[in-house]
Short mmCIF file of N, CA and C in Angstrom, two decimals:
data_model
loop_
_atom_site.label_atom_id
_atom_site.label_comp_id
_atom_site.label_asym_id
_atom_site.label_seq_id
_atom_site.Cartn_x
_atom_site.Cartn_y
_atom_site.Cartn_z
N MET A 1 0.93 -1.08 0.21
CA MET A 1 -0.38 -0.32 -0.12
C MET A 1 0.92 1.61 -0.07
N PRO A 2 1.24 2.30 -1.86
CA PRO A 2 1.32 3.61 -0.78
C PRO A 2 1.51 4.15 0.47
N LYS A 3 2.70 4.92 0.18
CA LYS A 3 2.82 5.74 2.28
C LYS A 3 2.44 7.08 1.93
N ILE A 4 2.36 6.94 0.74
CA ILE A 4 0.56 8.51 0.43
C ILE A 4 -0.22 8.56 -1.05
N SER A 5 -0.98 9.44 -0.83
CA SER A 5 -1.89 9.93 -1.91
C SER A 5 -1.60 10.99 -2.98
N ARG A 6 -2.17 10.18 -4.00
CA ARG A 6 -1.94 11.06 -5.21
C ARG A 6 -1.45 12.08 -5.19
N GLU A 7 -2.38 12.77 -4.32
CA GLU A 7 -2.58 14.13 -4.32
C GLU A 7 -1.43 14.78 -3.84
N GLU A 8 -1.10 13.97 -2.57
CA GLU A 8 0.43 14.64 -3.08
C GLU A 8 1.76 14.12 -2.83
N LEU A 9 1.72 13.08 -3.51
CA LEU A 9 2.51 12.55 -4.06
C LEU A 9 2.85 14.28 -5.73
N ILE A 10 1.08 14.88 -6.46
CA ILE A 10 1.65 16.08 -7.58
C ILE A 10 2.10 17.07 -7.21
N LYS A 11 1.97 17.12 -5.40
CA LYS A 11 2.34 18.39 -4.24
C LYS A 11 4.01 18.40 -4.22
N LEU A 12 3.82 17.20 -4.29
CA LEU A 12 5.55 17.31 -3.48
C LEU A 12 6.77 17.08 -6.38
N GLN A 13 5.97 16.43 -6.38
CA GLN A 13 6.07 16.88 -7.94
C GLN A 13 6.26 18.25 -8.43
N LYS A 14 5.50 19.22 -8.33
CA LYS A 14 5.44 19.96 -8.42
C LYS A 14 6.70 21.36 -7.43
N LEU A 15 6.97 19.69 -6.36
CA LEU A 15 7.60 21.19 -5.80
C LEU A 15 9.14 20.77 -5.08
N LEU A 16 9.58 19.58 -4.97
CA LEU A 16 10.49 18.95 -5.27
C LEU A 16 11.02 18.62 -7.24
N VAL A 17 10.40 18.07 -7.88
CA VAL A 17 10.22 17.62 -9.60
C VAL A 17 10.80 16.96 -9.38
N SER A 18 12.02 16.80 -8.85
CA SER A 18 12.33 14.24 -9.76
C SER A 18 11.59 13.48 -8.27
N ASP A 19 12.01 12.19 -9.01
CA ASP A 19 11.72 11.12 -8.53
C ASP A 19 12.91 10.76 -6.87
N VAL A 20 13.39 11.18 -7.35
CA VAL A 20 15.23 10.75 -6.07
C VAL A 20 15.09 11.95 -5.47
N ALA A 21 14.43 13.20 -5.55
CA ALA A 21 14.33 14.49 -4.64
C ALA A 21 12.69 13.88 -3.78
N ILE A 22 11.99 13.82 -3.82
CA ILE A 22 10.61 13.25 -3.65
C ILE A 22 10.65 11.55 -2.29
N ALA A 23 11.82 11.46 -3.24
CA ALA A 23 11.78 9.52 -1.82
C ALA A 23 12.99 10.10 -0.97
N LYS A 24 13.87 10.86 -1.15
CA LYS A 24 15.10 11.71 0.06
C LYS A 24 13.43 12.28 1.03
N HIS A 25 12.54 13.04 0.29
CA HIS A 25 12.00 14.30 1.23
C HIS A 25 11.80 12.89 2.64
N LEU A 26 10.40 11.14 0.96
CA LEU A 26 10.49 11.23 2.45
C LEU A 26 10.52 9.98 2.97
N GLY A 27 11.43 10.00 2.49
CA GLY A 27 13.04 9.38 3.29
C GLY A 27 12.33 7.07 2.27
N VAL A 28 11.90 6.63 1.55
CA VAL A 28 11.93 5.96 0.80
C VAL A 28 12.93 5.96 -0.92
N SER A 29 12.60 4.72 -1.00
CA SER A 29 13.71 4.36 -2.34
C SER A 29 13.29 5.66 -4.12
N GLN A 30 14.62 6.11 -3.93
CA GLN A 30 13.31 6.39 -6.03
C GLN A 30 12.62 5.26 -6.91
N PRO A 31 12.47 3.91 -7.00
CA PRO A 31 12.29 3.57 -7.51
C PRO A 31 10.72 2.79 -6.46
N TYR A 32 11.13 3.22 -5.18
CA TYR A 32 9.43 3.38 -5.21
C TYR A 32 8.58 4.17 -5.14
N VAL A 33 9.25 5.23 -5.61
CA VAL A 33 8.44 6.53 -5.66
C VAL A 33 8.14 6.78 -7.78
N HIS A 34 8.49 5.67 -7.90
CA HIS A 34 8.75 6.00 -9.69
C HIS A 34 7.41 4.42 -9.68
N HIS A 35 7.39 3.64 -8.71
CA HIS A 35 5.63 3.14 -9.39
C HIS A 35 5.31 3.14 -8.21
N ILE A 36 4.17 3.34 -7.44
CA ILE A 36 3.83 4.31 -7.14
C ILE A 36 3.68 5.80 -7.94
N ARG A 37 4.32 6.50 -8.83
CA ARG A 37 4.07 7.26 -9.55
C ARG A 37 2.76 6.23 -10.90
N LYS A 38 3.76 5.91 -11.41
CA LYS A 38 3.08 4.73 -12.69
C LYS A 38 1.87 4.23 -11.66
N ILE A 39 1.69 3.94 -10.60
CA ILE A 39 0.72 2.91 -9.89
C ILE A 39 -1.43 4.31 -9.99
N TYR A 40 -0.83 5.27 -10.16
CA TYR A 40 -1.51 6.84 -9.86
C TYR A 40 -1.72 7.41 -11.44
N GLY A 41 -1.43 6.27 -12.28
CA GLY A 41 -1.19 7.50 -13.20
C GLY A 41 -0.43 8.79 -14.09
N ILE A 42 0.13 9.57 -13.13
CA ILE A 42 0.74 10.49 -13.22
C ILE A 42 2.60 10.22 -13.42
N PRO A 43 2.25 10.97 -14.30
CA PRO A 43 3.79 11.03 -16.02
C PRO A 43 5.61 12.03 -15.21
N SER A 44 6.56 12.06 -15.54
CA SER A 44 7.66 11.84 -14.71
C SER A 44 7.22 13.84 -15.69
N ARG A 45 7.75 14.30 -15.18
CA ARG A 45 8.23 15.88 -15.04
C ARG A 45 9.13 15.43 -15.81
N PHE A 46 9.93 14.90 -16.51
CA PHE A 46 10.81 15.34 -17.00
C PHE A 46 9.80 14.79 -18.47
N ALA A 47 9.17 13.69 -18.50
CA ALA A 47 7.60 12.70 -19.72
C ALA A 47 8.69 13.95 -21.58
N GLU A 48 8.41 14.71 -21.18
CA GLU A 48 8.45 15.50 -21.96
C GLU A 48 9.56 17.05 -23.07
N ASN A 49 10.56 16.20 -22.86
CA ASN A 49 11.74 16.76 -23.02
C ASN A 49 11.68 15.87 -23.61
N ALA A 50 12.24 15.53 -24.67
CA ALA A 50 12.05 15.22 -26.59
C ALA A 50 12.59 15.80 -27.03
N GLN A 51 12.28 16.91 -27.13
CA GLN A 51 12.93 17.92 -28.05
C GLN A 51 14.23 18.48 -27.53
N ARG A 52 14.12 18.34 -26.08
CA ARG A 52 15.40 18.82 -24.67
C ARG A 52 16.06 17.83 -25.63
N ASN A 53 16.45 16.25 -25.58
CA ASN A 53 16.54 15.25 -25.52
C ASN A 53 16.93 15.28 -27.24
N ASN A 54 16.70 16.10 -28.06
CA ASN A 54 17.06 15.41 -29.47
C ASN A 54 18.16 16.84 -29.19
N GLU A 55 18.20 18.14 -29.26
CA GLU A 55 19.09 18.60 -28.76
C GLU A 55 20.57 18.64 -28.22
N ILE A 56 20.55 17.75 -27.07
CA ILE A 56 21.78 16.93 -26.67
C ILE A 56 21.71 15.79 -27.48
N ALA A 57 21.61 15.30 -28.05
CA ALA A 57 21.54 13.80 -29.15
C ALA A 57 22.79 14.74 -30.55
N ALA A 58 21.74 16.19 -30.72
CA ALA A 58 22.34 17.16 -31.53
C ALA A 58 23.44 17.00 -31.26
N LEU A 59 23.99 18.05 -30.30
CA LEU A 59 25.46 18.46 -29.95
C LEU A 59 26.65 17.78 -29.73
N TYR A 60 26.44 16.41 -29.08
CA TYR A 60 27.34 15.12 -28.50
C TYR A 60 27.57 15.03 -30.15
N LEU A 61 26.63 14.14 -31.12
CA LEU A 61 27.13 14.07 -32.21
C LEU A 61 27.97 15.44 -32.37
N SER A 62 27.94 16.32 -32.59
CA SER A 62 28.31 17.15 -33.59
C SER A 62 29.82 18.25 -32.46
N GLY A 63 29.89 17.11 -31.88
CA GLY A 63 31.52 16.92 -30.32
C GLY A 63 31.04 17.73 -29.84
N MET A 64 30.98 18.22 -29.11
CA MET A 64 30.40 19.11 -28.33
C MET A 64 30.70 17.47 -26.52
N LYS A 65 31.56 17.66 -25.54
CA LYS A 65 31.79 17.04 -24.30
C LYS A 65 30.76 17.14 -23.58
N ALA A 66 30.16 16.13 -23.08
CA ALA A 66 28.93 15.57 -22.31
C ALA A 66 29.06 16.13 -20.71
N SER A 67 30.58 16.98 -20.33
CA SER A 67 30.68 17.08 -19.62
C SER A 67 29.98 18.77 -20.27
N ASP A 68 30.55 19.27 -20.30
CA ASP A 68 30.01 20.65 -21.48
C ASP A 68 28.36 21.20 -21.25
N ILE A 69 27.93 19.89 -22.13
CA ILE A 69 26.32 19.31 -22.45
C ILE A 69 25.12 19.58 -21.14
N ALA A 70 25.92 17.78 -20.43
CA ALA A 70 25.11 18.64 -18.54
C ALA A 70 25.18 19.72 -18.45
N LYS A 71 26.23 20.68 -18.22
CA LYS A 71 26.91 21.78 -17.85
C LYS A 71 24.72 23.22 -18.28
N ARG A 72 25.49 22.91 -19.57
CA ARG A 72 24.49 23.89 -20.05
C ARG A 72 22.79 23.29 -19.35
N PHE A 73 22.65 22.08 -19.77
CA PHE A 73 21.67 21.57 -18.93
C PHE A 73 21.15 21.20 -17.72
N GLY A 74 22.28 21.45 -17.48
CA GLY A 74 21.79 21.26 -15.82
C GLY A 74 21.97 19.86 -14.87
N LEU A 75 22.33 18.85 -16.07
CA LEU A 75 22.56 16.98 -15.58
C LEU A 75 23.66 17.12 -15.16
N ARG A 76 24.20 15.53 -14.96
CA ARG A 76 24.77 15.46 -15.21
C ARG A 76 25.69 14.56 -16.39
N PRO A 77 27.16 14.61 -16.24
CA PRO A 77 27.38 13.83 -17.43
C PRO A 77 26.92 12.81 -17.76
N GLY A 78 26.79 11.07 -16.36
CA GLY A 78 26.47 10.18 -16.84
C GLY A 78 24.93 10.25 -17.46
N ARG A 79 24.21 11.10 -17.30
CA ARG A 79 23.07 11.39 -18.30
C ARG A 79 22.88 11.89 -19.06
N VAL A 80 23.51 12.49 -19.40
CA VAL A 80 23.74 12.81 -21.31
C VAL A 80 24.23 11.83 -21.85
N TYR A 81 24.84 10.86 -21.35
CA TYR A 81 25.46 9.57 -22.31
C TYR A 81 24.48 9.38 -22.17
N GLN A 82 23.54 8.59 -20.73
CA GLN A 82 22.11 8.21 -21.21
C GLN A 82 20.67 8.44 -22.29
N ILE A 83 20.94 9.21 -22.69
CA ILE A 83 20.12 10.27 -23.28
C ILE A 83 20.57 10.12 -25.12
N THR A 84 21.81 10.60 -24.92
CA THR A 84 22.78 9.90 -26.40
C THR A 84 21.94 8.56 -26.75
N GLY A 85 22.51 7.02 -25.74
CA GLY A 85 22.41 6.22 -26.10
C GLY A 85 20.99 5.96 -26.57
N ASP A 86 20.31 6.52 -25.87
CA ASP A 86 19.07 6.05 -26.19
C ASP A 86 17.91 6.45 -26.66
N ALA A 87 18.95 7.51 -27.67
CA ALA A 87 18.50 9.14 -28.91
C ALA A 87 19.78 7.96 -30.33
N GLY A 88 20.68 6.88 -29.52
CA GLY A 88 20.78 6.15 -30.52
C GLY A 88 22.59 7.03 -31.53
N ALA A 89 22.23 8.10 -30.65
CA ALA A 89 24.11 9.17 -31.56
C ALA A 89 25.19 8.72 -30.71
N ARG A 90 25.62 8.12 -30.49
CA ARG A 90 27.00 7.75 -30.65
C ARG A 90 27.77 7.53 -30.76
N LYS A 91 29.08 8.98 -30.79
CA LYS A 91 30.13 8.57 -31.15
C LYS A 91 31.12 6.88 -31.47
N GLU A 92 31.54 7.22 -32.03
CA GLU A 92 32.49 5.95 -33.31
C GLU A 92 33.97 6.44 -31.70
N LYS A 93 34.60 5.15 -31.36
CA LYS A 93 35.87 5.65 -31.11
C LYS A 93 36.73 5.60 -31.59
N THR A 94 38.12 6.80 -32.06
CA THR A 94 38.37 6.29 -32.29
C THR A 94 39.88 5.30 -31.61
N ARG A 95 40.63 4.22 -32.80
CA ARG A 95 41.71 3.21 -32.27
C ARG A 95 42.65 3.30 -33.39
N LYS A 96 43.38 2.97 -33.16
CA LYS A 96 44.03 2.57 -33.95
C LYS A 96 44.68 1.26 -34.73
N LYS A 97 44.68 1.39 -35.63
CA LYS A 97 44.21 0.09 -36.63
C LYS A 97 45.96 0.06 -36.82
N VAL A 98 45.52 -1.41 -36.24
CA VAL A 98 47.43 -1.64 -37.39
C VAL A 98 47.19 -1.84 -38.16
N PHE A 99 47.85 -1.93 -40.01
CA PHE A 99 47.80 -1.85 -40.90
C PHE A 99 48.02 -3.37 -41.62
N SER A 100 48.15 -3.68 -42.47
CA SER A 100 48.63 -4.81 -42.27
C SER A 100 50.19 -4.93 -43.16
N GLU A 101 49.97 -4.00 -43.66
CA GLU A 101 51.65 -4.16 -43.83
C GLU A 101 52.22 -4.19 -41.78
N ASN A 102 52.50 -3.84 -41.48
CA ASN A 102 52.82 -3.55 -39.88
C ASN A 102 51.98 -5.80 -39.64
N HIS A 103 51.49 -6.32 -40.47
CA HIS A 103 51.67 -7.59 -39.78
C HIS A 103 52.74 -8.31 -39.84
N GLU A 104 53.42 -8.16 -40.76
CA GLU A 104 54.92 -8.68 -41.01
C GLU A 104 55.72 -8.48 -40.37
N GLN A 105 55.83 -7.14 -40.08
CA GLN A 105 57.59 -6.64 -39.31
C GLN A 105 55.90 -7.23 -37.06
N ILE A 106 54.83 -6.63 -36.96
CA ILE A 106 55.13 -7.80 -35.71
C ILE A 106 55.34 -8.81 -35.69
N ILE A 107 55.09 -9.48 -36.90
CA ILE A 107 55.49 -11.25 -36.80
C ILE A 107 57.08 -12.41 -36.62
N GLN A 108 57.59 -10.36 -37.45
CA GLN A 108 59.40 -11.41 -37.71
C GLN A 108 59.72 -10.81 -36.17
N LEU A 109 59.73 -9.98 -35.83
CA LEU A 109 59.50 -9.45 -34.27
C LEU A 109 58.73 -10.37 -33.28
N TYR A 110 58.11 -11.01 -32.91
CA TYR A 110 57.68 -11.94 -31.66
C TYR A 110 58.46 -12.77 -32.21
N GLY A 111 58.61 -13.20 -33.93
CA GLY A 111 59.38 -14.78 -34.02
C GLY A 111 60.92 -14.85 -33.54
N LYS A 112 61.36 -13.32 -33.71
CA LYS A 112 63.12 -12.58 -32.87
C LYS A 112 63.11 -12.69 -31.29
N GLY A 113 61.58 -13.64 -30.77
CA GLY A 113 61.48 -13.19 -29.32
C GLY A 113 61.35 -11.97 -28.35
N ILE A 114 61.40 -11.00 -28.88
CA ILE A 114 60.93 -9.77 -28.71
C ILE A 114 58.91 -10.41 -27.82
N PRO A 115 58.87 -9.63 -26.49
CA PRO A 115 57.62 -9.99 -25.32
C PRO A 115 56.63 -9.18 -26.95
N GLY A 116 55.94 -9.50 -26.98
CA GLY A 116 54.16 -8.62 -27.25
C GLY A 116 54.48 -7.42 -26.62
N THR A 117 54.78 -7.47 -25.01
CA THR A 117 54.26 -5.56 -24.84
C THR A 117 55.26 -4.77 -25.27
N ALA A 118 56.17 -5.13 -25.69
CA ALA A 118 57.28 -4.50 -26.16
C ALA A 118 56.96 -4.12 -27.80
N ILE A 119 56.94 -4.95 -28.08
CA ILE A 119 56.07 -4.77 -29.77
C ILE A 119 54.58 -3.86 -29.87
N ALA A 120 53.80 -4.06 -28.78
CA ALA A 120 52.85 -3.22 -28.09
C ALA A 120 52.98 -2.21 -29.26
N ASN A 121 54.11 -1.54 -27.83
CA ASN A 121 54.66 -0.42 -27.21
C ASN A 121 55.31 0.48 -28.45
N GLU A 122 56.06 -0.17 -30.00
CA GLU A 122 56.62 0.46 -29.99
C GLU A 122 55.71 0.61 -31.55
N PHE A 123 54.61 -0.17 -31.46
CA PHE A 123 53.12 -0.07 -32.48
C PHE A 123 52.34 0.67 -32.58
N GLY A 124 52.35 0.97 -31.27
CA GLY A 124 51.69 1.98 -29.82
C GLY A 124 49.67 1.00 -30.13
N ILE A 125 50.05 -0.56 -30.36
CA ILE A 125 48.55 -0.64 -29.57
C ILE A 125 48.64 -1.50 -28.08
N SER A 126 47.80 -2.43 -28.39
CA SER A 126 47.15 -2.95 -26.38
C SER A 126 48.52 -4.39 -27.51
N PHE A 127 49.16 -5.06 -26.47
CA PHE A 127 49.92 -6.00 -26.39
C PHE A 127 48.25 -7.81 -27.44
N ASN A 128 46.50 -6.96 -26.71
CA ASN A 128 46.35 -8.77 -26.87
C ASN A 128 45.92 -7.62 -29.20
N SER A 129 45.81 -7.17 -28.95
CA SER A 129 46.04 -7.24 -30.60
C SER A 129 47.78 -7.84 -31.77
N VAL A 130 48.11 -7.27 -30.65
CA VAL A 130 49.50 -8.30 -31.01
C VAL A 130 49.28 -9.49 -31.18
N TYR A 131 49.12 -10.03 -29.62
CA TYR A 131 48.11 -11.34 -29.87
C TYR A 131 47.64 -12.39 -31.10
N LYS A 132 47.33 -11.54 -31.31
CA LYS A 132 45.93 -11.53 -32.26
C LYS A 132 46.43 -11.68 -33.43
N ILE A 133 47.33 -10.92 -34.15
CA ILE A 133 47.71 -11.11 -35.01
C ILE A 133 48.81 -11.93 -35.51
N ILE A 134 49.80 -12.48 -33.75
CA ILE A 134 50.21 -14.12 -33.89
C ILE A 134 49.53 -14.97 -33.97
N ARG A 135 48.36 -14.86 -33.21
CA ARG A 135 47.35 -16.20 -33.28
C ARG A 135 46.44 -16.57 -34.04
N ALA A 136 46.65 -15.57 -35.25
CA ALA A 136 46.08 -15.47 -36.63
C ALA A 136 46.63 -16.00 -37.10
N ALA A 137 48.81 -15.24 -37.54
CA ALA A 137 49.52 -15.57 -38.42
C ALA A 137 49.72 -17.29 -38.23
N ARG A 138 49.60 -17.74 -36.85
CA ARG A 138 49.45 -18.76 -36.92
C ARG A 138 48.07 -19.82 -37.34
N ALA A 139 47.06 -19.75 -37.49
CA ALA A 139 46.68 -20.41 -37.96
C ALA A 139 46.59 -20.01 -39.02
N GLU A 140 46.95 -19.25 -39.79
CA GLU A 140 46.69 -19.24 -41.40
C GLU A 140 48.31 -19.91 -41.53
N LYS A 141 48.85 -20.01 -40.80
CA LYS A 141 50.09 -20.94 -41.25
C LYS A 141 50.07 -22.31 -41.55
N GLN A 142 49.15 -22.67 -40.30
CA GLN A 142 48.02 -24.03 -39.80
C GLN A 142 47.22 -24.32 -41.74
N THR A 143 46.39 -23.06 -42.16
CA THR A 143 46.30 -23.71 -43.05
C THR A 143 46.77 -23.82 -44.52
N ALA A 144 47.46 -23.64 -44.60
CA ALA A 144 48.69 -23.14 -45.95
C ALA A 144 49.15 -25.33 -45.30
N ALA A 145 50.01 -25.18 -44.10
CA ALA A 145 50.38 -25.69 -44.37
C ALA A 145 49.40 -27.54 -44.82
N VAL A 146 47.83 -27.44 -44.09
CA VAL A 146 47.03 -28.36 -44.40
C VAL A 146 46.58 -28.90 -46.06
N LEU A 147 46.67 -27.34 -46.61
CA LEU A 147 45.95 -27.54 -48.61
C LEU A 147 47.39 -28.22 -48.64
N ALA A 148 48.75 -27.66 -48.53
CA ALA A 148 49.59 -27.83 -49.70
C ALA A 148 49.55 -29.41 -50.06
N TYR A 149 49.44 -29.32 -48.77
CA TYR A 149 49.22 -31.93 -48.94
C TYR A 149 48.20 -31.96 -48.86
N PRO A 150 48.25 -32.61 -51.12
CA PRO A 150 46.03 -32.81 -51.04
C PRO A 150 46.39 -34.11 -50.45
N THR A 151 45.14 -34.71 -50.04
CA THR A 151 44.27 -35.51 -49.16
C THR A 151 44.02 -36.44 -50.49
N PRO A 152 44.56 -37.74 -50.01
CA PRO A 152 44.76 -39.60 -50.62
C PRO A 152 43.54 -39.55 -51.26
#
């Protein structure tokens, strides 16, 4: 049974705005306030923020930092990431790609006994990438050896 009436919840929502603030005021959890609000059919104060969310997503995609967007809209950066994620506005992470011409050098260095971490540092990649290249080379070598010997 809810600890608060519909009318009281509406008054608190006008006064405190967010479910988190209401929960702190009542000494209950935010999910509880959300649940009660849904039971009473009271929409969130933020339900009509579609235009704001679209603007946030556009700013994020244009290159603005989440922390700057958060300051501009009075949000936290984590909330900006949630909004951009919900809108499908994710930036692609820039990752260093190891070009195929470097694969041969990496394999040769590894064959000389140089540790994978040293190779990774030299090429500016992770050691996991180095070992991925080595594993792929070994698999390719094994496949080539199998293909070289015809089956009877």
